[in-house]
mmCIF file of C-alpha atoms in Angstrom:
data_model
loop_
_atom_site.group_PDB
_atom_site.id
_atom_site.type_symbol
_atom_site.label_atom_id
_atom_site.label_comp_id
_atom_site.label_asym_id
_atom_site.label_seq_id
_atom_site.Cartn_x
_atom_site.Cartn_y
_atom_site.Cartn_z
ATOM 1 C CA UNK M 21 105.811 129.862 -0.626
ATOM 2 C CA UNK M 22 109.818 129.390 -0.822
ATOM 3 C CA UNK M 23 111.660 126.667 -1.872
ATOM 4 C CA UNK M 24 112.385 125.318 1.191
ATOM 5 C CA UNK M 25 108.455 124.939 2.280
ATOM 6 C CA UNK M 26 108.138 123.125 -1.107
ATOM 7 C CA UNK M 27 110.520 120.547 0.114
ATOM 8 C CA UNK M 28 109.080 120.264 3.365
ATOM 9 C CA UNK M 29 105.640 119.676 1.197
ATOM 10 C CA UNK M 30 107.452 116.982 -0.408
ATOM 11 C CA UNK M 31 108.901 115.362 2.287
ATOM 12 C CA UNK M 32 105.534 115.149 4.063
ATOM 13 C CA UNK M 33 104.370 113.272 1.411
ATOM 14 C CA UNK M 34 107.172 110.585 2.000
ATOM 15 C CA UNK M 35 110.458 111.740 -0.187
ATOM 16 C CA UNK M 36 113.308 111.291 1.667
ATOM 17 C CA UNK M 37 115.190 113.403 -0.591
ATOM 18 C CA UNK M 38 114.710 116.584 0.750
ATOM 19 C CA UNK M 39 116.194 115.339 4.033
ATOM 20 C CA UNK M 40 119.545 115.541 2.321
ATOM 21 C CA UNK M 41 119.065 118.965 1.754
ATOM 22 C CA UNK M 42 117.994 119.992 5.177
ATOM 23 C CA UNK M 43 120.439 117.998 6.844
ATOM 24 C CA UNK M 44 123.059 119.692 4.846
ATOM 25 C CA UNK M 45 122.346 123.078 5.297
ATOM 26 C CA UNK M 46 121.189 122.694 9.034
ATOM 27 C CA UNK M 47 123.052 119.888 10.731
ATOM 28 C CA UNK M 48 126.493 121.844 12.043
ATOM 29 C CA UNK M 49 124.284 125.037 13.187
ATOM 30 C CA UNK M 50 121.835 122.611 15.008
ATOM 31 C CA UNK M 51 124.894 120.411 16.177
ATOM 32 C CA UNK M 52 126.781 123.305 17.441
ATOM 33 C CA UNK M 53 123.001 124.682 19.304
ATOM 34 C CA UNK M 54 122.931 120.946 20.672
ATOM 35 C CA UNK M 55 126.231 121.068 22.200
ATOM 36 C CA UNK M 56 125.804 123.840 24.437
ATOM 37 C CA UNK M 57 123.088 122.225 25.911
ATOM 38 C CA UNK M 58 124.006 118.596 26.158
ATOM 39 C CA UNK M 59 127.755 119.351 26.874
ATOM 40 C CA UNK M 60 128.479 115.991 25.811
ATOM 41 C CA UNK M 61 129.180 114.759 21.874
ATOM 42 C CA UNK M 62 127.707 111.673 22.340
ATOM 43 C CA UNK M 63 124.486 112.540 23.501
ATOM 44 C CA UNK M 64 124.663 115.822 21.039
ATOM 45 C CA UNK M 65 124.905 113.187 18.453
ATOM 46 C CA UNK M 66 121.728 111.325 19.512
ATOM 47 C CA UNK M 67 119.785 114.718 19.656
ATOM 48 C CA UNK M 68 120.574 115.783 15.898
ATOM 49 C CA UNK M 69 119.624 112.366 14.672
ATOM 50 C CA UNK M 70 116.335 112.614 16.449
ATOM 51 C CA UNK M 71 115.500 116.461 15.460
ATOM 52 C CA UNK M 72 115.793 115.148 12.278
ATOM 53 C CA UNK M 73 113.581 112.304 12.320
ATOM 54 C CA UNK M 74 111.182 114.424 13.725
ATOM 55 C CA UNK M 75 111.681 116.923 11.003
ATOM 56 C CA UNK M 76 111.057 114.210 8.751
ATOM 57 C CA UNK M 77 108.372 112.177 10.919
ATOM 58 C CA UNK M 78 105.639 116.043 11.054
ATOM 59 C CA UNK M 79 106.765 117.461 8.005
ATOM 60 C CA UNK M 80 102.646 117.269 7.371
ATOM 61 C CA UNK M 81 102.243 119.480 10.775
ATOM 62 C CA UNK M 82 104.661 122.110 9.418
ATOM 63 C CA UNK M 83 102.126 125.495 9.601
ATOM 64 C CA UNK M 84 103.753 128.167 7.043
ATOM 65 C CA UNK M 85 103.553 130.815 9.865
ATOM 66 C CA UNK M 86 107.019 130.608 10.694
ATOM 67 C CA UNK M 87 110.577 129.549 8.614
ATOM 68 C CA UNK M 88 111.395 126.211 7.860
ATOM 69 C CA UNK M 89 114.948 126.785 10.080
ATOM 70 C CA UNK M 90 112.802 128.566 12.574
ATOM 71 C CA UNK M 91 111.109 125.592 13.069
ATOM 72 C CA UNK M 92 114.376 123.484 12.905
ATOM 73 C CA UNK M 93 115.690 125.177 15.912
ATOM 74 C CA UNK M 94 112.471 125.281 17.828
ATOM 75 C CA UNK M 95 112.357 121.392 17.589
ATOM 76 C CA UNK M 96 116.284 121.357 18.683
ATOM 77 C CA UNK M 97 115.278 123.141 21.429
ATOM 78 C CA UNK M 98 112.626 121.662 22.950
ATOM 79 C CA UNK M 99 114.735 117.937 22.290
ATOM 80 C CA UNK M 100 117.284 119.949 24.071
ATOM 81 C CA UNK M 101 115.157 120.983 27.178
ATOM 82 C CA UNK M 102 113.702 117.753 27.036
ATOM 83 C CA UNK M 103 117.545 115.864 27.445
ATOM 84 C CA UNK M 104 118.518 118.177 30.417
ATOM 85 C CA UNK M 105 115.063 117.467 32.307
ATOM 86 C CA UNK M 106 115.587 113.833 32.358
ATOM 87 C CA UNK M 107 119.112 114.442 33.015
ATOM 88 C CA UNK M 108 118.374 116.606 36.377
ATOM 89 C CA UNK M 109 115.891 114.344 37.101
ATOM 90 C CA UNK M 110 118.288 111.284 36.917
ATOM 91 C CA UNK M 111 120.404 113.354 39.154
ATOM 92 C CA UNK M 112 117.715 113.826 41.591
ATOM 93 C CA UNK M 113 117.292 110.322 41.999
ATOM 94 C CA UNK M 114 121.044 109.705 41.919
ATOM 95 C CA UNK M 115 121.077 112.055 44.995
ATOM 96 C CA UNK M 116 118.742 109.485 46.890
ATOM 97 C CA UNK M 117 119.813 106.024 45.773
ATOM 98 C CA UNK M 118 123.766 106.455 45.027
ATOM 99 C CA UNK M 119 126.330 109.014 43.921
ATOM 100 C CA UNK M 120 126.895 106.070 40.566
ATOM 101 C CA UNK M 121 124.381 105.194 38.200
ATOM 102 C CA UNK M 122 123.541 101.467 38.617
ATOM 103 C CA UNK M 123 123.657 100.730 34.846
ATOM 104 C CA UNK M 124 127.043 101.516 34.089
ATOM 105 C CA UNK M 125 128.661 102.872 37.331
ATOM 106 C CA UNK M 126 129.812 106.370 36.263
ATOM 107 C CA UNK M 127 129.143 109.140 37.824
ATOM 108 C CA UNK M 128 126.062 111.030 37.077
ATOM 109 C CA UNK M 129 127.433 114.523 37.533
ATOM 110 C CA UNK M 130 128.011 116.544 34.793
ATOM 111 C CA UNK M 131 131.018 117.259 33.436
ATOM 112 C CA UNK M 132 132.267 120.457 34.099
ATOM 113 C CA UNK M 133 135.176 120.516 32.395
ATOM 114 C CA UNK M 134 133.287 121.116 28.739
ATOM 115 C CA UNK M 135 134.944 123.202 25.936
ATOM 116 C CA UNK M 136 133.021 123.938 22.798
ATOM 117 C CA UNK M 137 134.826 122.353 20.049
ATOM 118 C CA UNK M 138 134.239 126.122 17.952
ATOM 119 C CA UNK M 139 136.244 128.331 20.737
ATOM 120 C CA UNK M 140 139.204 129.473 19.741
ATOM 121 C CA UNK M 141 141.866 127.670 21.944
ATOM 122 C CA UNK M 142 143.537 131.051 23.410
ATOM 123 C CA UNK M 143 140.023 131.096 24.948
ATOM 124 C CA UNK M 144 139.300 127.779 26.135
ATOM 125 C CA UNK M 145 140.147 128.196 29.569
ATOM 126 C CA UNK M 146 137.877 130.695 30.126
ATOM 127 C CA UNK M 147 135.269 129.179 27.936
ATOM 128 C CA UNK M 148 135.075 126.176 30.622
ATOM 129 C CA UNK M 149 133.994 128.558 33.147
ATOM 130 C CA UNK M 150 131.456 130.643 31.312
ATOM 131 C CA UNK M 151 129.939 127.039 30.102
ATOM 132 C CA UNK M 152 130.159 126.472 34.385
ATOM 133 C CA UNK M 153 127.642 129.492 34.752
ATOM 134 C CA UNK M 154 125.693 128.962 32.118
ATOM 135 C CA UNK M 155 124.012 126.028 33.708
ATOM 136 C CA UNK M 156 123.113 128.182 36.690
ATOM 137 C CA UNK M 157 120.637 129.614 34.357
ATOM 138 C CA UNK M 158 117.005 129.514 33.743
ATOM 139 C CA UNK M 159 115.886 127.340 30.654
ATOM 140 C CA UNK M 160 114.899 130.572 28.850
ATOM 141 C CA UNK M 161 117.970 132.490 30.046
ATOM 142 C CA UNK M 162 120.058 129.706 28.947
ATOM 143 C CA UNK M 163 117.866 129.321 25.190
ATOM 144 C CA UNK M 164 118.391 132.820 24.416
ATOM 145 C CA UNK M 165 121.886 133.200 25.289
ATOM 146 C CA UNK M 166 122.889 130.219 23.738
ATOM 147 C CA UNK M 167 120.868 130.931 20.354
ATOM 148 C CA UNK M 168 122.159 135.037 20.459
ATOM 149 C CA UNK M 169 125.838 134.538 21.599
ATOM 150 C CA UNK M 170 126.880 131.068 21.163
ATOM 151 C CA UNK M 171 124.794 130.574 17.580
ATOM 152 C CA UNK M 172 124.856 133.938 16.500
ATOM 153 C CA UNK M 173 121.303 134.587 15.883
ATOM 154 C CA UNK M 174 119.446 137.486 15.576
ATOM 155 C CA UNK M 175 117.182 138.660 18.372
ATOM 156 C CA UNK M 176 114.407 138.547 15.645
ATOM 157 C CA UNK M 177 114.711 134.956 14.807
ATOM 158 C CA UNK M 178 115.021 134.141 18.688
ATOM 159 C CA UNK M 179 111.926 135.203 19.455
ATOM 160 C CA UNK M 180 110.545 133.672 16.863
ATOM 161 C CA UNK M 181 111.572 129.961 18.265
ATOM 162 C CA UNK M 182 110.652 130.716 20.920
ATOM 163 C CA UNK M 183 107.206 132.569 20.297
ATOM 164 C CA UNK M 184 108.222 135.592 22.201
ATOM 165 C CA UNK M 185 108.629 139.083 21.460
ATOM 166 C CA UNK M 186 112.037 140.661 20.862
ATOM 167 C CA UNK M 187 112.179 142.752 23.448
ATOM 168 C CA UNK M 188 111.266 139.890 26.256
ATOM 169 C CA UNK M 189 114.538 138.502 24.174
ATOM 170 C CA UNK M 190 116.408 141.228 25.150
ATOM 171 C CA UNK M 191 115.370 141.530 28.869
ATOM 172 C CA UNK M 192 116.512 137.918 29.045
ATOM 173 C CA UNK M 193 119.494 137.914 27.316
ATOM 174 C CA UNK M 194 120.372 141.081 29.549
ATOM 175 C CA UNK M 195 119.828 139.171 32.869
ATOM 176 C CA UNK M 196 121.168 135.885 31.452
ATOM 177 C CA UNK M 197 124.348 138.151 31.302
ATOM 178 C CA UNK M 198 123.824 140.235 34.858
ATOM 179 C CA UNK M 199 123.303 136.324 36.414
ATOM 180 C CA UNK M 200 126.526 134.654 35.034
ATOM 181 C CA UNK M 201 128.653 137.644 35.572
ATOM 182 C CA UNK M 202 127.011 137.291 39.862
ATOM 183 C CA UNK M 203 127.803 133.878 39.485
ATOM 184 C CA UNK M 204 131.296 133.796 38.706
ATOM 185 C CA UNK M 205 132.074 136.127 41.223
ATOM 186 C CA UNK M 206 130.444 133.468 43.741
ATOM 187 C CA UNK M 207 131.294 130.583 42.191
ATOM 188 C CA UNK M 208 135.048 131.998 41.596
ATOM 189 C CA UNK M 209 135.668 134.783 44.057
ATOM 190 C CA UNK M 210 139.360 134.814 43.786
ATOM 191 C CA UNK M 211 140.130 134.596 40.679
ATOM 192 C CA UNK M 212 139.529 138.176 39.623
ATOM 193 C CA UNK M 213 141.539 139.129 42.619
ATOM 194 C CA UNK M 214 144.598 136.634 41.462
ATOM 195 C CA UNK M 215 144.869 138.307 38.434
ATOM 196 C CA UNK M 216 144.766 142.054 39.399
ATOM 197 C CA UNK M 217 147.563 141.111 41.994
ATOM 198 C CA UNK M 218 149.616 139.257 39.465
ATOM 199 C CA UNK M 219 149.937 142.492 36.879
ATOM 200 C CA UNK M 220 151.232 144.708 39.396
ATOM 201 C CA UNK P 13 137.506 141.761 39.277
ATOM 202 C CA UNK P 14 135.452 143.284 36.758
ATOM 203 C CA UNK P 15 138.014 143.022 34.067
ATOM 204 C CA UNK P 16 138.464 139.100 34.502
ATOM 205 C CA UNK P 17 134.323 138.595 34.372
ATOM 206 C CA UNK P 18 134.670 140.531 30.878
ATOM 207 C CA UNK P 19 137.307 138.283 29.652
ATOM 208 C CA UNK P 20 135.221 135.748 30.657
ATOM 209 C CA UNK P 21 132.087 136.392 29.170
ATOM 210 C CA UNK P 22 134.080 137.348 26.184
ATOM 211 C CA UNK P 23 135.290 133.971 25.948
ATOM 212 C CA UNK P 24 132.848 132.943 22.938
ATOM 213 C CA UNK P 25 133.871 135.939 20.745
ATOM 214 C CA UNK P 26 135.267 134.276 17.207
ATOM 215 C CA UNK P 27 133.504 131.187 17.938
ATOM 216 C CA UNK P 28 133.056 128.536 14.930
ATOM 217 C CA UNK P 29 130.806 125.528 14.499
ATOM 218 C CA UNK P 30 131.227 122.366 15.431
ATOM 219 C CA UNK P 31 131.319 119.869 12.976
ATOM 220 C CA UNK P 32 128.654 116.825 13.113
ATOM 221 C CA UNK P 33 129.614 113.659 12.822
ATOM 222 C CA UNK P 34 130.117 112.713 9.118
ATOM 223 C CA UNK P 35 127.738 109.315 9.210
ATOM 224 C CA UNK P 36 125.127 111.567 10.900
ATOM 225 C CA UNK P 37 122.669 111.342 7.709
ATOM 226 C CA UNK P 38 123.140 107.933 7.430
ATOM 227 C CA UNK P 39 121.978 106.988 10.268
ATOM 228 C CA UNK P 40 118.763 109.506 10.615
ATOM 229 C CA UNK P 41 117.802 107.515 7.536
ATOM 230 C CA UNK P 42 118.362 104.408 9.216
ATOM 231 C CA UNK P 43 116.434 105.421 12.068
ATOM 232 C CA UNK P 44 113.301 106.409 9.785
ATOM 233 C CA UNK P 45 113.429 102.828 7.950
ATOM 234 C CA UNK P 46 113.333 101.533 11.510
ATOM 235 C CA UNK P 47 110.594 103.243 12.101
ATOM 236 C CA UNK P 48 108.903 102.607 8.673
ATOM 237 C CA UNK P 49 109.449 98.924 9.771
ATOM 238 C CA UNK P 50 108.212 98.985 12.853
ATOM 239 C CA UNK P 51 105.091 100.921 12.236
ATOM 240 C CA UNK P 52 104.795 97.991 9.081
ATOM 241 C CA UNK P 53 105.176 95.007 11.834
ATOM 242 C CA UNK P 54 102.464 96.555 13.644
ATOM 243 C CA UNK P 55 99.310 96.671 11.471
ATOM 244 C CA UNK P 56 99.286 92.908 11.451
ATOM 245 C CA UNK P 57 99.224 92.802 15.150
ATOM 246 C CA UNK P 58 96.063 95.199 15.687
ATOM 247 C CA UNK P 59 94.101 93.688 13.232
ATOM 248 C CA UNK P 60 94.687 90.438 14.671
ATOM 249 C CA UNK P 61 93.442 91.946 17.846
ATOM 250 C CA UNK P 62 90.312 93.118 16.475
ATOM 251 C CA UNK P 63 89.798 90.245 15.095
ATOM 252 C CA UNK P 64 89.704 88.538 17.843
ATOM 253 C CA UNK P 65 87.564 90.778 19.264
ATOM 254 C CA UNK P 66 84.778 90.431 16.778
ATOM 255 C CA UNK P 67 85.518 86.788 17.557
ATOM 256 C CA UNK P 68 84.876 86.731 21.392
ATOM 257 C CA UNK P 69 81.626 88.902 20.504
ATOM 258 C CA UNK P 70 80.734 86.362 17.783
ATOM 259 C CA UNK P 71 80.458 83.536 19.975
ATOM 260 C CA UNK P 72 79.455 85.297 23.158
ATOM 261 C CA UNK P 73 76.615 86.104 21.124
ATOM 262 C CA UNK P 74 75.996 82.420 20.068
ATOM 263 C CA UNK P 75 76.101 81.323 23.290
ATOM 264 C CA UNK P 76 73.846 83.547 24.409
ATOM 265 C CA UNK P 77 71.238 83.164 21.699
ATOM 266 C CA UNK P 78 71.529 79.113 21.929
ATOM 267 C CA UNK P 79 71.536 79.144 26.267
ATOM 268 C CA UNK P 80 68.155 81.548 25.085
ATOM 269 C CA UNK P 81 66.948 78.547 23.329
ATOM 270 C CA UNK P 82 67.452 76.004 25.582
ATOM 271 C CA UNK P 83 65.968 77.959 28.235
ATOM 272 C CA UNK P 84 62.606 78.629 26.529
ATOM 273 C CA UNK P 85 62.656 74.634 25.665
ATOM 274 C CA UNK P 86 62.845 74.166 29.488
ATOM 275 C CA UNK P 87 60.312 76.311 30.826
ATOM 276 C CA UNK P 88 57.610 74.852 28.123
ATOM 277 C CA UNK P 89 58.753 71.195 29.767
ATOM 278 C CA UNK P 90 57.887 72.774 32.850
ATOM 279 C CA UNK P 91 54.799 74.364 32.147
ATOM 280 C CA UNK P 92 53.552 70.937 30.458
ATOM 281 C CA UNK P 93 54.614 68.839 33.786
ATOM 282 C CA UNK P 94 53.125 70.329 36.386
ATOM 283 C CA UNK P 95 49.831 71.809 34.447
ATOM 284 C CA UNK P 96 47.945 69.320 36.641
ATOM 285 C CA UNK P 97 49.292 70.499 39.390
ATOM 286 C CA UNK P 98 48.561 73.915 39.620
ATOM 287 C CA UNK P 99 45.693 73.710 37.682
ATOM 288 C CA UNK P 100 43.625 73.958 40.864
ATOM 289 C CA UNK P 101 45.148 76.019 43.648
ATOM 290 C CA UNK P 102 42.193 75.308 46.362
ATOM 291 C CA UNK P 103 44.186 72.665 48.345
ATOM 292 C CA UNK P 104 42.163 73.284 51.064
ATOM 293 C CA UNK P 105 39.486 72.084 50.081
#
């Protein structure tokens, strides 16, 4: 058993300590996972507070089959799917009853106008519209492309949180990729065009 | 067309995380002492409610037992009052 299983031990038992630890080494890679989900810091915000209160609230439940950050990012993930469920949902509804939200009268529809606060800003621009696409995709397309090319993971560790095997990783990363590339060309059909007249 | 859906999907290449908020640890911990709390505000309540639970069955039962009582006391009155009456069920005769 590693160190960081110890801690979890002890934090099942009640020690907040160990939470300082965790949160430490985990809290930017888990904010930054949030992010490209929510799209939004303020909500992002809400969902790292809460994967950590649940890391702290079934520490007991913790099974030593998989990493303790494995298990970090599976709980991140599922809060995750969980926020944009609720959110489509709420958007359903909107649909029906009003284009507002009666609480606070905003609009309901996402943004689409989101930039990752980690792109480099010679890349922005075209960040926005990849982030566009992205929500085009299936929840697993969208985990596994997120975790491999926004978070950096390995394959490996993907499959892990999500209890698949690597190579059903791959497939989906492959047509996460094949889908957004199909739907910028609908979603932006002359844009390519624009550009190739532009350089000659 | 192709080029420009590379660039795109390019887009991410170099990217850095983003940085939580700095109070973000304080207030998880503030969150679990809520919770603490909360979950400490609550035992009181249920066991109040099963107390009072044992306490409706308590006296339902007393009732019960004493309405058993009375009843009994009743049907012996009965029985004694109108022994003479159907002592002798020939009322034809």
């Amino acid at each position: 058993m590693n160190d960081e299983n110890l801690l979890l031990m002890e934090m099942a038992s009640g020690n907040e300590k160990p939470l300082d630890y965790y949160y430490n080494k985990y809290a930017a890679k888990v904010y930054s996972t949030i992010l490209s989900y929510t799209k939004n810091e303020e909500d992002a915000e809400e969902l790292l507070q809460d994967v950590f209160v649940t890391l702290f609230d079934s520490a007991n439940k913790f099974k030593n089959d998989a990493s303790v950050s494995t298990w970090i990012y599976r709980i991140a993930v599922n809060k995750c799917l969980d926020f944009l469920r609720r959110m489509n949902s709420q958007k359903r509804k909107g649909i029906f009853s009003s284009f507002f939200s009666k609480d606070s009268g905003e609009t309901i529809i996402e943004p689409i106008d989101f930039v990752h606060p980690g792109v480099k800003l010679e890349n922005a621009e075209d960040a926005k519209l990849l982030f566009r696409v992205l929500d085009e995709l299936t929840e697993n397309q969208k985990t596994v492309f997120i975790l491999t090319q926004i978070d950096g993971l390995p394959q490996q560790e993907v499959a892990d949180i999500m209890k698949l095997s690597r190579k059903s990783v791959e497939s989906l990363l492959q047509r996460a990729k094949a889908s957004m590339r199909e739907k910028l060309e609908t979603f932006y059909p002359e844009r390519g065009k624009h550009k190739k007249n532009t350089s000659k | 067309m192709e080029a420009w859906k590379n660039k795109i999907m390019n887009s991410l290449d170099g990217i850095e995380e983003a940085r939580p908020p700095k109070d973000g640890l304080l207030k998880v911990k503030e969150k679990i002492d809520q919770q603490k709390s909360k979950n400490l505000t609550k035992q009181p309540s249920q066991w109040m409610a099963v107390a009072a639970v044992i306490l409706l069955l308590f006296c339902a039962n007393i009732f019960v037992v004493s309405d058993y009582f009375k009843y009994q006391e009743n049907a012996e009155q009965v029985s004694t009052s109108y022994s003479g009456m159907i002592s002798n069920f020939n009322i034809y005769e």
